Amino acid sequence: MSYQIALSFEDGITRFVTANAYETVADAAYKSRINIPFDCRDGACGTCKAFCESGKYDGGDYIDEALTEDEAEKGFCLPCQMVPESDLVLQISGTSEMAKAGATTFEATITELSWFADNTAALTLAVDNRPDLKFLPGQYMNFAVPGTDTARSYSFSSGPSASELRFLIRTAPDGAMTTYLKERAAVGDTLPLTGPMGSFFLRDIKRPLLMLAGGTGIAPLLSMLEAIADGGEPVSAHPIHLIYGVTFDKDLVELDKLEHYASVIDTFTFDYCVADQESTAGNKGYVTQYIQSEHLNDGDVDAYLCGPPAMVDAVRKYWDAQGIAPTNFYYERFAVGSAASATAKAAA
Ligand code: FES
């Protein structure tokens, strides 16, 4: 029996290591030449203290000075002592550079390039060493745009177990990736991808989920839904509701995938809305107009949002106006054509 441990560093880079039965996280990381912070290795100093985002483990032996009961209850842990009892996701104090664990670059090949409208591309890629490219649903990769010295970041819309990788790319006027996709890209081209990156990923589902997506911000949420549908960890008995907002009808993509997830995940429902008042959609306006009180569950809900900065601000104002704060609010802001998306977690 072995388990996958995702080590998520403060600079947004995630590395995966494998722990065998009865092996501590520290030993598994060491075996993979990843230097997460250590000192005593004996549960006495607390130097290795990390935060467990998801999974089960035996915390091992340690003294209160290294980890208090209160900290342990909140999810803090000591990698030098803990032994995994399932796959784990750990937030490690420090950067990947400090741990000599920089992101990995993969050579990907375009296997399909299709367009939903003239403004959103679906890019499917294959990598030779696919099993080595592990990622958490919700994370993204940095793309080196061929023929330029520019990088762009895109979230996976496919799940972690899919054999090929899929990304949704919104075009931007004169954008480096837009120009490449529209003028030069062809099946068979190779693209260097670096990652995985980001702290916007699906945690253990311990309460109802409210997912909010703006435009191509639907991509990481599709990846999460695929992971849930695959029945891997984490699985859910809790309601999951997604509200997807776009500006114009032509911006609506992957509704068939959402229908599919609604048919295979018993607890999943979704709605969508279009801001344009000329839209033919039943729901016009913005996502906050379609959040119902049952979706908020009196605040006992984990909210996941991926969308433009204005949407993040609007939703925050909405929580304030309602006087309800989700137990956890995980969000990722993106700007079309930007080189990197900011990711943050807020425990509201
Ligand atoms: Fe000292 Fe883990 S290294 S408690």
Short mmCIF file of C-alpha atoms and ligand atoms in Angstrom, two decimals:
data_model
loop_
_atom_site.label_atom_id
_atom_site.label_comp_id
_atom_site.label_asym_id
_atom_site.label_seq_id
_atom_site.Cartn_x
_atom_site.Cartn_y
_atom_site.Cartn_z
CA MET A 1 0.00 0.00 0.00
CA SER A 2 1.32 3.42 -0.88
CA TYR A 3 -0.14 6.92 -0.83
CA GLN A 4 0.34 10.08 -2.91
CA ILE A 5 1.33 13.13 -0.88
CA ALA A 6 0.87 16.53 -2.51
CA LEU A 7 3.31 19.04 -1.00
CA SER A 8 1.98 22.53 -1.72
CA PHE A 9 4.59 25.26 -1.22
CA GLU A 10 4.09 28.94 -0.40
CA ASP A 11 5.09 30.01 -3.92
CA GLY A 12 2.16 28.04 -5.37
CA ILE A 13 4.21 25.11 -6.64
CA THR A 14 3.05 21.59 -5.81
CA ARG A 15 5.23 18.48 -5.83
CA PHE A 16 4.01 14.94 -5.32
CA VAL A 17 5.82 12.19 -3.43
CA THR A 18 4.86 8.58 -2.70
CA ALA A 19 4.84 7.24 0.85
CA ASN A 20 4.96 3.51 1.40
CA ALA A 21 3.19 1.79 4.31
CA TYR A 22 4.42 3.04 7.70
CA GLU A 23 6.68 5.61 6.06
CA THR A 24 6.60 9.16 7.41
CA VAL A 25 5.97 12.10 5.09
CA ALA A 26 9.49 13.34 5.89
CA ASP A 27 11.06 10.06 4.74
CA ALA A 28 8.94 10.04 1.57
CA ALA A 29 9.99 13.62 0.76
CA TYR A 30 13.64 12.86 1.49
CA LYS A 31 13.51 9.84 -0.83
CA SER A 32 12.31 12.20 -3.59
CA ARG A 33 15.10 14.69 -2.78
CA ILE A 34 12.67 17.33 -1.55
CA ASN A 35 14.04 19.21 1.43
CA ILE A 36 11.01 20.25 3.40
CA PRO A 37 12.03 22.10 6.61
CA PHE A 38 13.39 19.86 9.39
CA ASP A 39 15.47 20.09 12.50
CA CYS A 40 15.03 17.48 15.24
CA ARG A 41 13.10 14.90 13.17
CA ASP A 42 11.87 13.71 16.52
CA GLY A 43 8.61 15.58 17.14
CA ALA A 44 10.30 17.99 19.54
CA CYS A 45 11.02 21.27 17.78
CA GLY A 46 8.02 22.02 15.53
CA THR A 47 10.27 23.19 12.66
CA CYS A 48 8.54 20.92 10.16
CA LYS A 49 5.01 22.01 11.12
CA ALA A 50 2.66 21.88 8.12
CA PHE A 51 -1.08 22.13 7.51
CA CYS A 52 -3.08 19.19 6.23
CA GLU A 53 -5.69 20.30 3.68
CA SER A 54 -7.09 16.86 3.10
CA GLY A 55 -6.60 13.21 3.90
CA LYS A 56 -6.15 10.96 6.94
CA TYR A 57 -2.99 10.20 8.88
CA ASP A 58 -1.58 8.99 12.15
CA GLY A 59 0.03 12.05 13.71
CA GLY A 60 2.74 10.03 15.47
CA ASP A 61 4.55 10.93 18.71
CA TYR A 62 5.48 14.49 19.60
CA ILE A 63 5.55 16.89 22.50
CA ASP A 64 3.17 19.78 23.08
CA GLU A 65 5.92 22.36 22.44
CA ALA A 66 6.18 21.06 18.87
CA LEU A 67 2.44 20.83 18.20
CA THR A 68 -0.33 21.78 20.62
CA GLU A 69 -3.58 19.87 20.92
CA ASP A 70 -5.40 22.91 19.57
CA GLU A 71 -3.13 23.08 16.50
CA ALA A 72 -3.53 19.35 15.85
CA GLU A 73 -7.31 19.72 16.02
CA LYS A 74 -7.18 22.54 13.47
CA GLY A 75 -5.25 20.33 11.03
CA PHE A 76 -1.63 21.26 11.71
CA CYS A 77 0.74 18.31 11.66
CA LEU A 78 4.39 17.26 11.87
CA PRO A 79 5.69 15.62 8.66
CA CYS A 80 8.64 14.12 10.56
CA GLN A 81 6.20 12.07 12.64
CA MET A 82 3.02 11.67 10.61
CA VAL A 83 2.28 8.47 8.71
CA PRO A 84 -0.33 8.74 5.92
CA GLU A 85 -3.48 6.60 6.04
CA SER A 86 -4.78 7.97 2.72
CA ASP A 87 -3.57 10.32 0.00
CA LEU A 88 -2.74 13.69 1.58
CA VAL A 89 -2.48 17.34 0.60
CA LEU A 90 -0.11 19.33 2.85
CA GLN A 91 0.64 23.05 2.88
CA ILE A 92 4.38 23.30 3.54
CA SER A 93 5.92 26.38 5.19
CA GLY A 94 8.48 27.77 2.81
CA THR A 95 9.04 27.99 -0.90
CA SER A 96 9.79 25.23 -3.39
CA GLU A 97 13.14 26.92 -4.07
CA MET A 98 14.08 26.57 -0.42
CA ALA A 99 13.11 22.90 -0.62
CA LYS A 100 15.05 22.47 -3.88
CA ALA A 101 11.78 21.30 -5.42
CA GLY A 102 11.11 23.66 -8.29
CA ALA A 103 8.25 23.04 -10.69
CA THR A 104 8.72 20.45 -13.42
CA THR A 105 8.54 21.20 -17.15
CA PHE A 106 6.71 18.77 -19.42
CA GLU A 107 6.77 18.62 -23.20
CA ALA A 108 3.14 18.45 -24.39
CA THR A 109 1.79 17.78 -27.88
CA ILE A 110 -1.41 19.32 -29.26
CA THR A 111 -3.85 16.52 -30.11
CA GLU A 112 -6.91 18.71 -30.68
CA LEU A 113 -7.70 22.41 -31.00
CA SER A 114 -11.35 23.40 -31.29
CA TRP A 115 -13.35 26.59 -30.83
CA PHE A 116 -16.65 27.17 -29.03
CA ALA A 117 -17.01 30.59 -30.66
CA ASP A 118 -14.35 32.93 -31.96
CA ASN A 119 -13.35 33.78 -28.40
CA THR A 120 -12.86 30.49 -26.52
CA ALA A 121 -10.55 27.65 -27.52
CA ALA A 122 -10.50 24.12 -26.13
CA LEU A 123 -6.97 22.77 -26.26
CA THR A 124 -6.27 19.09 -25.71
CA LEU A 125 -2.71 17.97 -25.06
CA ALA A 126 -0.86 14.71 -24.58
CA VAL A 127 2.33 14.24 -22.59
CA ASP A 128 4.56 11.18 -22.97
CA ASN A 129 5.21 10.79 -19.29
CA ARG A 130 1.57 11.41 -18.28
CA PRO A 131 1.81 9.47 -14.96
CA ASP A 132 4.53 11.90 -13.86
CA LEU A 133 2.25 14.91 -14.35
CA LYS A 134 0.20 14.72 -11.16
CA PHE A 135 -2.00 17.64 -10.19
CA LEU A 136 -4.84 18.53 -7.87
CA PRO A 137 -8.22 19.37 -9.43
CA GLY A 138 -8.35 23.17 -9.72
CA GLN A 139 -4.64 23.76 -10.34
CA TYR A 140 -3.02 25.32 -13.40
CA MET A 141 0.09 25.08 -15.59
CA ASN A 142 2.28 27.79 -17.06
CA PHE A 143 2.51 27.61 -20.85
CA ALA A 144 5.52 28.89 -22.77
CA VAL A 145 3.88 30.38 -25.88
CA PRO A 146 5.76 28.99 -28.93
CA GLY A 147 7.76 31.56 -30.88
CA THR A 148 7.68 34.09 -28.03
CA ASP A 149 9.34 34.61 -24.67
CA THR A 150 5.93 34.94 -23.06
CA ALA A 151 4.24 32.64 -20.55
CA ARG A 152 0.53 32.25 -19.89
CA SER A 153 -1.29 30.35 -17.15
CA TYR A 154 -4.29 28.10 -17.74
CA SER A 155 -6.22 25.83 -15.39
CA PHE A 156 -6.84 22.20 -16.26
CA SER A 157 -10.48 21.60 -17.19
CA SER A 158 -9.84 17.84 -17.26
CA GLY A 159 -9.62 15.74 -14.12
CA PRO A 160 -6.38 14.42 -12.62
CA SER A 161 -6.94 10.89 -13.97
CA ALA A 162 -7.79 11.80 -17.58
CA SER A 163 -5.24 10.44 -20.03
CA GLU A 164 -5.09 13.72 -21.96
CA LEU A 165 -4.99 17.26 -20.60
CA ARG A 166 -7.64 19.79 -21.52
CA PHE A 167 -7.65 23.58 -21.12
CA LEU A 168 -10.13 26.34 -21.96
CA ILE A 169 -8.48 29.45 -23.33
CA ARG A 170 -10.29 32.77 -23.66
CA THR A 171 -8.77 34.91 -26.38
CA ALA A 172 -7.54 38.46 -25.84
CA PRO A 173 -7.02 41.08 -28.57
CA ASP A 174 -3.42 40.79 -29.82
CA GLY A 175 -2.65 38.39 -26.94
CA ALA A 176 0.43 36.19 -27.37
CA MET A 177 -1.48 32.92 -26.91
CA THR A 178 -4.43 34.18 -28.99
CA THR A 179 -2.15 35.02 -31.90
CA TYR A 180 -0.44 31.66 -31.61
CA LEU A 181 -3.70 29.69 -31.47
CA LYS A 182 -5.37 31.60 -34.29
CA GLU A 183 -2.43 31.95 -36.67
CA ARG A 184 0.15 29.23 -36.05
CA ALA A 185 -1.02 26.40 -33.80
CA ALA A 186 -1.54 22.97 -35.34
CA VAL A 187 -2.12 19.44 -34.12
CA GLY A 188 1.31 17.91 -33.47
CA ASP A 189 2.89 21.14 -32.19
CA THR A 190 4.80 20.80 -28.96
CA LEU A 191 4.26 23.15 -26.02
CA PRO A 192 6.40 23.28 -22.86
CA LEU A 193 4.23 23.33 -19.71
CA THR A 194 5.51 24.02 -16.22
CA GLY A 195 3.75 23.16 -13.00
CA PRO A 196 1.43 22.20 -11.47
CA MET A 197 0.74 25.45 -9.63
CA GLY A 198 -1.83 27.07 -7.41
CA SER A 199 -3.57 26.70 -4.10
CA PHE A 200 -7.07 26.75 -5.64
CA PHE A 201 -7.82 23.05 -5.45
CA LEU A 202 -10.56 20.81 -4.13
CA ARG A 203 -10.28 19.96 -0.45
CA ASP A 204 -12.02 17.11 1.40
CA ILE A 205 -15.74 17.69 1.11
CA LYS A 206 -16.91 18.07 4.71
CA ARG A 207 -19.99 20.25 4.12
CA PRO A 208 -22.10 21.52 1.18
CA LEU A 209 -20.20 23.21 -1.65
CA LEU A 210 -21.14 26.33 -3.56
CA MET A 211 -19.14 26.71 -6.77
CA LEU A 212 -19.17 30.03 -8.64
CA ALA A 213 -17.61 30.47 -12.06
CA GLY A 214 -17.16 33.49 -14.31
CA GLY A 215 -16.39 32.88 -18.01
CA THR A 216 -13.53 30.42 -18.54
CA GLY A 217 -13.25 30.29 -14.74
CA ILE A 218 -15.49 27.26 -15.27
CA ALA A 219 -12.35 25.25 -16.22
CA PRO A 220 -10.93 24.44 -12.75
CA LEU A 221 -14.44 23.69 -11.46
CA LEU A 222 -14.94 21.19 -14.30
CA SER A 223 -11.69 19.54 -13.22
CA MET A 224 -13.00 19.30 -9.64
CA LEU A 225 -16.32 17.86 -10.83
CA GLU A 226 -14.52 15.28 -12.94
CA ALA A 227 -12.48 14.22 -9.91
CA ILE A 228 -15.66 13.89 -7.85
CA ALA A 229 -17.42 11.97 -10.66
CA ASP A 230 -14.44 9.64 -10.94
CA GLY A 231 -15.15 8.63 -7.37
CA GLY A 232 -11.63 9.28 -6.22
CA GLU A 233 -10.95 11.13 -3.00
CA PRO A 234 -12.58 13.36 -1.98
CA VAL A 235 -16.05 11.96 -2.62
CA SER A 236 -19.23 13.65 -1.51
CA ALA A 237 -22.49 12.97 0.22
CA HIS A 238 -23.04 16.74 0.51
CA PRO A 239 -24.98 18.96 -1.91
CA ILE A 240 -22.81 20.65 -4.55
CA HIS A 241 -24.33 23.59 -6.42
CA LEU A 242 -22.58 25.49 -9.20
CA ILE A 243 -23.61 28.87 -10.65
CA TYR A 244 -21.90 29.80 -13.88
CA GLY A 245 -22.05 33.36 -15.17
CA VAL A 246 -20.96 34.78 -18.52
CA THR A 247 -21.34 38.09 -20.34
CA PHE A 248 -22.84 36.95 -23.66
CA ASP A 249 -24.58 33.79 -24.88
CA LYS A 250 -21.59 32.90 -27.04
CA ASP A 251 -19.41 32.77 -23.89
CA LEU A 252 -21.34 29.77 -22.52
CA VAL A 253 -19.20 26.64 -22.92
CA GLU A 254 -19.23 23.02 -21.75
CA LEU A 255 -22.90 23.00 -20.69
CA ASP A 256 -23.04 19.40 -21.95
CA LYS A 257 -20.29 18.48 -19.48
CA LEU A 258 -22.21 20.12 -16.63
CA GLU A 259 -25.31 18.15 -17.66
CA HIS A 260 -23.21 15.00 -17.63
CA TYR A 261 -21.86 15.67 -14.13
CA ALA A 262 -25.42 16.43 -12.94
CA SER A 263 -26.41 12.98 -14.23
CA VAL A 264 -23.53 11.08 -12.60
CA ILE A 265 -23.04 12.98 -9.32
CA ASP A 266 -26.23 12.51 -7.31
CA THR A 267 -25.69 15.60 -5.17
CA PHE A 268 -24.70 17.99 -7.98
CA THR A 269 -26.94 20.70 -9.44
CA PHE A 270 -26.09 23.77 -11.50
CA ASP A 271 -27.51 26.94 -12.94
CA TYR A 272 -26.16 29.53 -15.33
CA CYS A 273 -26.83 33.15 -16.14
CA VAL A 274 -25.89 35.64 -18.85
CA ALA A 275 -25.32 39.32 -18.08
CA ASP A 276 -26.41 40.56 -21.53
CA GLN A 277 -30.05 41.63 -21.33
CA GLU A 278 -30.50 40.54 -24.98
CA SER A 279 -29.59 36.98 -24.03
CA THR A 280 -31.94 34.12 -24.80
CA ALA A 281 -30.98 32.45 -21.48
CA GLY A 282 -33.67 32.06 -18.85
CA ASN A 283 -31.49 33.70 -16.19
CA LYS A 284 -30.12 37.15 -16.98
CA GLY A 285 -27.77 39.05 -14.72
CA TYR A 286 -24.97 38.04 -12.38
CA VAL A 287 -24.22 34.95 -10.29
CA THR A 288 -24.98 36.66 -6.97
CA GLN A 289 -28.60 37.10 -8.12
CA TYR A 290 -28.98 33.32 -8.27
CA ILE A 291 -27.51 32.33 -4.90
CA GLN A 292 -30.38 30.98 -2.80
CA SER A 293 -30.41 30.73 0.98
CA GLU A 294 -30.25 26.91 0.79
CA HIS A 295 -26.97 27.22 -1.13
CA LEU A 296 -25.50 29.16 1.81
CA ASN A 297 -26.71 26.65 4.42
CA ASP A 298 -26.47 29.34 7.15
CA GLY A 299 -22.76 29.70 6.38
CA ASP A 300 -21.92 26.00 6.83
CA VAL A 301 -20.68 25.80 3.24
CA ASP A 302 -17.33 25.78 1.43
CA ALA A 303 -17.33 28.24 -1.47
CA TYR A 304 -15.07 27.89 -4.52
CA LEU A 305 -14.93 30.79 -6.96
CA CYS A 306 -12.92 31.25 -10.13
CA GLY A 307 -13.55 34.39 -12.13
CA PRO A 308 -12.36 37.91 -12.89
CA PRO A 309 -11.40 40.29 -10.04
CA ALA A 310 -14.71 42.20 -10.27
CA MET A 311 -16.59 38.97 -9.64
CA VAL A 312 -14.50 38.12 -6.57
CA ASP A 313 -15.21 41.62 -5.19
CA ALA A 314 -18.94 41.35 -5.99
CA VAL A 315 -19.22 38.01 -4.20
CA ARG A 316 -17.36 39.31 -1.16
CA LYS A 317 -19.76 42.26 -0.98
CA TYR A 318 -22.61 39.81 -1.34
CA TRP A 319 -21.42 37.77 1.69
CA ASP A 320 -21.19 41.03 3.67
CA ALA A 321 -24.66 42.19 2.61
CA GLN A 322 -26.16 38.82 3.55
CA GLY A 323 -24.30 38.78 6.86
CA ILE A 324 -23.22 35.21 6.06
CA ALA A 325 -19.62 34.09 5.70
CA PRO A 326 -18.86 30.66 4.24
CA THR A 327 -16.80 28.39 6.48
CA ASN A 328 -14.13 28.47 3.79
CA PHE A 329 -13.93 30.74 0.75
CA TYR A 330 -11.36 29.56 -1.81
CA TYR A 331 -11.00 31.74 -4.87
CA GLU A 332 -8.84 32.32 -7.88
CA ARG A 333 -8.84 35.59 -9.79
CA PHE A 334 -7.79 35.76 -13.38
CA ALA A 335 -7.50 38.41 -16.04
CA VAL A 336 -7.76 37.49 -19.71
CA GLY A 337 -4.30 37.45 -21.23
CA SER A 338 -2.49 37.87 -17.92
CA ALA A 339 0.69 35.92 -17.33
CA ALA A 340 -0.38 34.48 -14.05
CA SER A 341 -3.46 34.14 -11.96
CA ALA A 342 -3.47 35.05 -8.31
CA THR A 343 -4.70 32.41 -5.98
CA ALA A 344 -5.76 32.90 -2.44
CA LYS A 345 -7.62 31.16 0.26
CA ALA A 346 -9.66 33.15 2.72
CA ALA A 347 -11.22 31.65 5.76
CA ALA A 348 -14.04 34.14 6.03
FE1 FES B 1 11.32 18.83 14.77
FE2 FES B 1 9.54 17.74 13.03
S1 FES B 1 11.58 18.40 12.66
S2 FES B 1 9.24 18.35 15.08
#
